[in-house]
mmCIF file of C-alpha atoms in Angstrom:
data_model
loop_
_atom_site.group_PDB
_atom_site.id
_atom_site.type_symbol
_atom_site.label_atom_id
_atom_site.label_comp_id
_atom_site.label_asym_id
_atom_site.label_seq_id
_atom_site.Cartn_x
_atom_site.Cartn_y
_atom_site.Cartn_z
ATOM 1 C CA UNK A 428 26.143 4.826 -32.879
ATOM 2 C CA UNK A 429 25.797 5.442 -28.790
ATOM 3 C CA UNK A 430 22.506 5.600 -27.070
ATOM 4 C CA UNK A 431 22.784 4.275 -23.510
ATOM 5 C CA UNK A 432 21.007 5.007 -20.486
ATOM 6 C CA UNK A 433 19.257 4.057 -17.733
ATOM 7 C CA UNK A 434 15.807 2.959 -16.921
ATOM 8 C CA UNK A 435 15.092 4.549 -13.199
ATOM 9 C CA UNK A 436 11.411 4.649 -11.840
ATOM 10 C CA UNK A 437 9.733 7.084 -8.688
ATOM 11 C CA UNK A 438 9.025 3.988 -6.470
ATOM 12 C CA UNK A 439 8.830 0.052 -7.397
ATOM 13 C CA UNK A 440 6.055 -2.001 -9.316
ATOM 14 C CA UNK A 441 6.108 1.761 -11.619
ATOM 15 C CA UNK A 442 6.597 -0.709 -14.685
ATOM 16 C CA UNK A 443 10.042 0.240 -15.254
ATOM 17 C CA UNK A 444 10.960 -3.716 -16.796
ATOM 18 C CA UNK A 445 7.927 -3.580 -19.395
ATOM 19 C CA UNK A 446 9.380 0.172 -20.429
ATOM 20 C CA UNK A 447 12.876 -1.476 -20.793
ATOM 21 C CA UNK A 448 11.314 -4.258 -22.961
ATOM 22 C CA UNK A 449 9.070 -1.739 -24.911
ATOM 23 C CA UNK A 450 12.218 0.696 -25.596
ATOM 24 C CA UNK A 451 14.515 -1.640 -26.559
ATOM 25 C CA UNK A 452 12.372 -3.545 -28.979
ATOM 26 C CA UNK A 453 11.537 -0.394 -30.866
ATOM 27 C CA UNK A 454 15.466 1.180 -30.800
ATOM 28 C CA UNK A 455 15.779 -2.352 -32.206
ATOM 29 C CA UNK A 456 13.350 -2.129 -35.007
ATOM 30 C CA UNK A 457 15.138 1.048 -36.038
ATOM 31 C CA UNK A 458 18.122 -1.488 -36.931
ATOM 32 C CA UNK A 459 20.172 -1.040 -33.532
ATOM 33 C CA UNK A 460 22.249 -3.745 -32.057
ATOM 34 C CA UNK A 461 20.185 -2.895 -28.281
ATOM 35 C CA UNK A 462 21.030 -4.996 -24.983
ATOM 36 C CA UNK A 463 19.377 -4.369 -21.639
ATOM 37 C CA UNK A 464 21.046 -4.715 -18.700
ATOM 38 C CA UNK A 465 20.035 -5.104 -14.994
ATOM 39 C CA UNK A 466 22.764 -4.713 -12.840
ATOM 40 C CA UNK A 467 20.849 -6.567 -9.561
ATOM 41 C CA UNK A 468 17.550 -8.552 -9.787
ATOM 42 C CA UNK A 469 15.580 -9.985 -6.594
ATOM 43 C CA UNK A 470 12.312 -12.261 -6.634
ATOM 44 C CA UNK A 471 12.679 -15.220 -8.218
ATOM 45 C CA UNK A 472 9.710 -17.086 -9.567
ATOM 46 C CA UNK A 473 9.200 -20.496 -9.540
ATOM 47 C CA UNK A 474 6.441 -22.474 -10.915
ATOM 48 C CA UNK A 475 6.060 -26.080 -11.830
ATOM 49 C CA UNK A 476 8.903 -26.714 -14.149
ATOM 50 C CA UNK A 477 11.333 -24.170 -13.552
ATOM 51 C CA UNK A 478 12.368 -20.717 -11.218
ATOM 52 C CA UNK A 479 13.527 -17.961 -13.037
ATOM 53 C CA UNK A 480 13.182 -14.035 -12.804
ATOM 54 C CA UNK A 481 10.731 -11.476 -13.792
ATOM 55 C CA UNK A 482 13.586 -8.933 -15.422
ATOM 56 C CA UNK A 483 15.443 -11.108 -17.693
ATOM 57 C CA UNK A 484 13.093 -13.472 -19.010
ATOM 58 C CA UNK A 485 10.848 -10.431 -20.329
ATOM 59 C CA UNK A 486 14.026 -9.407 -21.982
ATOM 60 C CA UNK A 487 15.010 -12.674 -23.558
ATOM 61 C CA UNK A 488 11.035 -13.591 -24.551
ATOM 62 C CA UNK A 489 10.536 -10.270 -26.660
ATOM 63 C CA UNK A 490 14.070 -9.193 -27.699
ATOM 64 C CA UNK A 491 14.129 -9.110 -31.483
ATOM 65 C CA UNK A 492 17.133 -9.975 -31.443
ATOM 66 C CA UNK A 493 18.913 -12.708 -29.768
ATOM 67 C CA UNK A 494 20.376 -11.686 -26.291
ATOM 68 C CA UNK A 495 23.712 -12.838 -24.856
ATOM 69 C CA UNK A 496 22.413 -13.698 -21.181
ATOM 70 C CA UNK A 497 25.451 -13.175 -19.672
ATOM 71 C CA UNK A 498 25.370 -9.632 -20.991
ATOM 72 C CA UNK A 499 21.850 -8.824 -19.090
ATOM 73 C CA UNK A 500 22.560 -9.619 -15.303
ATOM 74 C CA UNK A 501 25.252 -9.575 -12.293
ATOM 75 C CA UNK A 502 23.672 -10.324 -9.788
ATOM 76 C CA UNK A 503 20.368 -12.525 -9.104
ATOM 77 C CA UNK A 504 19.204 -12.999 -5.686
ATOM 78 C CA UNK A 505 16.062 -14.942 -4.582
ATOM 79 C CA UNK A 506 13.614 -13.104 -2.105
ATOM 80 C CA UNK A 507 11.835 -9.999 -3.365
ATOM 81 C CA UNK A 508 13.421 -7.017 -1.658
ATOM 82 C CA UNK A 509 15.928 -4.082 -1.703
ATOM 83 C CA UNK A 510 18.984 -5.425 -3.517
ATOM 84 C CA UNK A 511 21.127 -5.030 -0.273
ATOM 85 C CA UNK A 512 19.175 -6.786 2.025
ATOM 86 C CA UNK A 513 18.416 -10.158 -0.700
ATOM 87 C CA UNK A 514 22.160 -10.262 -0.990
ATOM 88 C CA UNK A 515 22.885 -10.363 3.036
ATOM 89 C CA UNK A 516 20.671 -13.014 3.035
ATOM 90 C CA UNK A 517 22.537 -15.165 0.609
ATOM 91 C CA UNK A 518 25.981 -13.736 2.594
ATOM 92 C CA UNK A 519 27.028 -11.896 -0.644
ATOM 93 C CA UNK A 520 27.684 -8.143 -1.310
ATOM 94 C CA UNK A 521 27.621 -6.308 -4.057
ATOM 95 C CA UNK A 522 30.258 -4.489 -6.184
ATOM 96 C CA UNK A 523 29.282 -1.248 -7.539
ATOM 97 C CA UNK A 524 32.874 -1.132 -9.389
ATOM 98 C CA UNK A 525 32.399 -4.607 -11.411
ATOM 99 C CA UNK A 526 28.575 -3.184 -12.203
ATOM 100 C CA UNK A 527 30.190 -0.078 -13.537
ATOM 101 C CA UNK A 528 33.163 -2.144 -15.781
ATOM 102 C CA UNK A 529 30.256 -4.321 -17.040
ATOM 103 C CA UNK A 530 28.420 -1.287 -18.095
ATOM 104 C CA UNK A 531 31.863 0.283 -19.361
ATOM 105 C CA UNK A 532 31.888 -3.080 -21.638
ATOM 106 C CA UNK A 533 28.895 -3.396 -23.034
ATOM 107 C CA UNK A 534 29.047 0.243 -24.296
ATOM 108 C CA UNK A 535 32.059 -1.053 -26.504
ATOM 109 C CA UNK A 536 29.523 -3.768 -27.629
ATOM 110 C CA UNK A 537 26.451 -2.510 -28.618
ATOM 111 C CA UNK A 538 24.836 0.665 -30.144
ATOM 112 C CA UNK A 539 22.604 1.332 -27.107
ATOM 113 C CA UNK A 540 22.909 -0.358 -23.910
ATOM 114 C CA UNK A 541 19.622 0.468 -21.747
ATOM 115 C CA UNK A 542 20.372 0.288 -17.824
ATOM 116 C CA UNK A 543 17.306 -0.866 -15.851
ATOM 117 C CA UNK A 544 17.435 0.275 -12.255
ATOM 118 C CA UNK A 545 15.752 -1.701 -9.140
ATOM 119 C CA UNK A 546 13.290 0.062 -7.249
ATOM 120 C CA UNK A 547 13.797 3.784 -6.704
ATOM 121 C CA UNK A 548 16.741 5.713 -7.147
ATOM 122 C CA UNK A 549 18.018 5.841 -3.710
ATOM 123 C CA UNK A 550 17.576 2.321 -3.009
ATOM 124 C CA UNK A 551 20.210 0.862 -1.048
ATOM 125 C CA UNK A 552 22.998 -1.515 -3.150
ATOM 126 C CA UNK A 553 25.173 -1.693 0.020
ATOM 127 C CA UNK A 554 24.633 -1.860 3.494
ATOM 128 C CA UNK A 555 28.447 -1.590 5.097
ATOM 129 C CA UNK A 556 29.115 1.400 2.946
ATOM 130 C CA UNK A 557 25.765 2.999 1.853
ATOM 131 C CA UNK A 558 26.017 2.793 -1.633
ATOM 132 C CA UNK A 559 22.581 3.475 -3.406
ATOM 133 C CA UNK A 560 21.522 3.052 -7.006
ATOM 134 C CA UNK A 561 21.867 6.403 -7.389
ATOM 135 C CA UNK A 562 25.391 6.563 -6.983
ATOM 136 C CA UNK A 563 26.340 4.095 -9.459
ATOM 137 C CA UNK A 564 23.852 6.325 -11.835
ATOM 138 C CA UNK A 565 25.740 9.196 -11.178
ATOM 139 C CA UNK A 566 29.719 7.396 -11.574
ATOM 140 C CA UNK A 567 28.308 5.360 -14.895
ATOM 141 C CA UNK A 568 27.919 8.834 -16.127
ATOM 142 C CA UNK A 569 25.160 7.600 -18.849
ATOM 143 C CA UNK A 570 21.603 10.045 -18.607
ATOM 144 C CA UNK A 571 17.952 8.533 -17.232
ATOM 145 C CA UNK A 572 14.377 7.898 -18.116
ATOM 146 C CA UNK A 573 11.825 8.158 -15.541
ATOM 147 C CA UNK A 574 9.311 5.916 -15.653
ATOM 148 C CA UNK A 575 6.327 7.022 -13.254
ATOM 149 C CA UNK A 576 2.580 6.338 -12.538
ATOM 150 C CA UNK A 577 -0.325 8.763 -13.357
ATOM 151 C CA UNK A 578 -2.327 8.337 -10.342
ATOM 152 C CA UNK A 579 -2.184 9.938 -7.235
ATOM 153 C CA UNK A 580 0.991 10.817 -5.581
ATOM 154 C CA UNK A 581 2.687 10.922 -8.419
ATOM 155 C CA UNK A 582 3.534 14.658 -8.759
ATOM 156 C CA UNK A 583 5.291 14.184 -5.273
ATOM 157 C CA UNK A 584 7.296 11.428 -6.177
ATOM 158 C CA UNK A 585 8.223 12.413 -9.701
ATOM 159 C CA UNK A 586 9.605 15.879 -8.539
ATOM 160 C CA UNK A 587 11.888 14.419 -5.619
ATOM 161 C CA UNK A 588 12.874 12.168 -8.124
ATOM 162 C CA UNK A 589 14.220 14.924 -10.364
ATOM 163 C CA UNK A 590 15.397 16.485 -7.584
ATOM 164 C CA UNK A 591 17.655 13.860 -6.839
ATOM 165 C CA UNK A 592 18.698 13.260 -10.125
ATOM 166 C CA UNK A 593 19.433 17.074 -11.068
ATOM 167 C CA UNK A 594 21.419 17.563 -7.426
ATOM 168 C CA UNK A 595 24.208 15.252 -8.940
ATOM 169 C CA UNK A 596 23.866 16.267 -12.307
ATOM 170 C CA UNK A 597 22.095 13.240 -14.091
ATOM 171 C CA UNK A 598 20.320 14.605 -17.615
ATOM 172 C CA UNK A 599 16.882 13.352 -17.674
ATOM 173 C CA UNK A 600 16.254 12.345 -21.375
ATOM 174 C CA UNK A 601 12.128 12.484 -20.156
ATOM 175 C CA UNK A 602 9.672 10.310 -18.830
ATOM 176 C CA UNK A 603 6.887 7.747 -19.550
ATOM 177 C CA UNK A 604 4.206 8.398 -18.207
ATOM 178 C CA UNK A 605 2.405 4.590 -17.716
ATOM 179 C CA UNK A 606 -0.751 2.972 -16.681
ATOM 180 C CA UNK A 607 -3.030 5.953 -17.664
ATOM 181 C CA UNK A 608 -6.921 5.406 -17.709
ATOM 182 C CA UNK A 609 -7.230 8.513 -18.891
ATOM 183 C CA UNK A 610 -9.089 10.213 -15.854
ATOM 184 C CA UNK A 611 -9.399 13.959 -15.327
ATOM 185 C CA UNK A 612 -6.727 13.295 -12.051
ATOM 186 C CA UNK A 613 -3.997 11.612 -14.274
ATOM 187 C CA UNK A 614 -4.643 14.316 -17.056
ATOM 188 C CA UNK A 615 -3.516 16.974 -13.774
ATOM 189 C CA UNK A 616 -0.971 15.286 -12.605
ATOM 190 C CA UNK A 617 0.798 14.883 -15.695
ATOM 191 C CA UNK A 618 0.334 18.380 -16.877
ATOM 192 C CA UNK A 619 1.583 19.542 -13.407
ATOM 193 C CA UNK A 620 4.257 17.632 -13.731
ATOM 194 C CA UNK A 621 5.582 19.061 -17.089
ATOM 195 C CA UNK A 622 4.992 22.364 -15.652
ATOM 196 C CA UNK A 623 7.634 21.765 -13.363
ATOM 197 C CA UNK A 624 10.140 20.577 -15.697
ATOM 198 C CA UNK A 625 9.314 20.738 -19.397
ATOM 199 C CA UNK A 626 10.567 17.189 -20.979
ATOM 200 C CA UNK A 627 10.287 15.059 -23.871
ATOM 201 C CA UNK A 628 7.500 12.516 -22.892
ATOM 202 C CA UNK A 629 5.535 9.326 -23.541
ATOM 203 C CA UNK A 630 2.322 8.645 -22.207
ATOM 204 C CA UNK A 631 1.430 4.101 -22.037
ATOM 205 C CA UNK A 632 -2.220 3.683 -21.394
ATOM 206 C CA UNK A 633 -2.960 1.284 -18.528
ATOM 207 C CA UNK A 634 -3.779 -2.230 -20.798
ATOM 208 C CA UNK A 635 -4.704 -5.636 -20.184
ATOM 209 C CA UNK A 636 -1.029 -7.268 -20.308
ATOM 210 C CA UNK A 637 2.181 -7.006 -20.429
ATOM 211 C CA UNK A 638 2.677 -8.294 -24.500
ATOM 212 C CA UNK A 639 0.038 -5.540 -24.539
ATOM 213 C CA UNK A 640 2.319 -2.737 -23.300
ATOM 214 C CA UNK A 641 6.004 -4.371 -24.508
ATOM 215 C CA UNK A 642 3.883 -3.843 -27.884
ATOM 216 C CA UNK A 643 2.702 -0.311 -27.305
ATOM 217 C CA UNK A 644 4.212 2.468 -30.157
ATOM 218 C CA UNK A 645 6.226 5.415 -28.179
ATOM 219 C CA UNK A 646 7.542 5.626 -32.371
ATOM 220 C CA UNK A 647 5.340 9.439 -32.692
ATOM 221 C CA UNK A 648 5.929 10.759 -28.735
ATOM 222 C CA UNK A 649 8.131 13.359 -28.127
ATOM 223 C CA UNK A 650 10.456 10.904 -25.567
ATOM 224 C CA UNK A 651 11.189 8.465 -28.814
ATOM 225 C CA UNK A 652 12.416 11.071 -30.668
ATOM 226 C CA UNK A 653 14.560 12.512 -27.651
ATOM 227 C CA UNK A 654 16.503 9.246 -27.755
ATOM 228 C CA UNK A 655 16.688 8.618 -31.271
ATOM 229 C CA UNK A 656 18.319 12.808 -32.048
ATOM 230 C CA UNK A 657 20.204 12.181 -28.641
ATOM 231 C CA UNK A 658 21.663 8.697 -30.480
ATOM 232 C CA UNK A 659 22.405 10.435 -33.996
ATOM 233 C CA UNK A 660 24.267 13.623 -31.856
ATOM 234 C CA UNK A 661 26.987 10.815 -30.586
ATOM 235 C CA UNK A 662 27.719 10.230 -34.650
#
């Protein structure tokens, strides 16, 4: 079986680590052998007994099943900002071609391998050479799920989003809607949206956590059911 893609959201904070978490525990349930994998994390954390970061440790706390670590991550860097500009800080740079091997490998390993990106698509991976997210997106060849807000500004963002994505030929599997409260405005925006380009879609409610949402069914949306035909096509 072969279900791999990527994670990509319309801006950052959009939520696209909790979708990762929520998607992979469910393609797990349905008896897949599911990694994640973020190719470049920034922000660690650091309280009183240890530092760690955000991405992985959601992965590793509600995997169902247990996660190779050195499967999940490349590269780690410590202030909370655009992957290019956390590793000039720490004097490193990053290499697109040994995020696309690792990628290339894990597809051997696993029955679906879900690729979370870091902020928006065109965020910068390389300053010297102007490598974005996008482009690694594009040569990994794998399709995307947008993951986008409900509120306002959203229509905007979504659509230059698939713009992007459809200019260098990246299928869009659909989109998750998340954080709804359920509002007349987010109701709009979402139907306007799906006007524009008619997807499979999942719509997460706005709730009081994050074991909340990495909880949340997607089993009966139209989105789950995308990825689970796409995954039985690859038989």
């Amino acid at each position: 079986m072969l279900l791999n893609f990527w994670i990509v959201g319309t801006d950052t904070d959009v939520g696209k680590t909790c979708i990762t978490t929520l998607l992979m525990r469910q393609l797990q349930e349905q008896g897949l052998r599911v990694t994640p994998y973020k190719p470049v994390q920034t922000g660690e954390i650091s309280d009183q007994e240890e530092a760690y970061y955000f991405d992985t440790t959601m992965y590793e706390k509600y995997s169902l099943q247990k996660l190779t670590r050195a499967d999940l991550n490349d590269y780690s860097f410590k202030e909370p900002a655009s992957p290019h500009f956390a590793a000039m800080l720490e004097g490193q740079k990053i290499d697109t071609k040994r995020l696309l091997h690792h990628i290339k490998k894990l597809q051997q390993k696993y029955d679906a391998v879900i690729c979370e990106g870091a902020g928006g698509i065109y965020v910068p991976l390389d300053i010297d050479r102007q490598i974005t997210l996008l482009d690694v997106i594009s040569q990994s060849q794998l399709p995307v799920v947008i993951v986008t807000r409900t509120k306002l500004g959203t229509i905007n963002h979504t659509l230059l989003t698939m713009g992007a994505l459809a200019s260098r030929g990246i299928e869009v599997l659909g989109i998750v809607f998340n954080g709804d409260t359920g509002s007349e405005l987010e109701k709009n925006n979402m139907e306007k949206i799906l006007q524009h380009c008619l997807l499979p879609y999942a719509v997460v409610p706005q709730l009081n956590d994050i074991e909340q949402v990495v909880r949340y069914s997607l089993k009966k949306t139209s989105l789950f059911e995308r990825l689970y035909q796409h995954d039985k096509t690859d038989l």
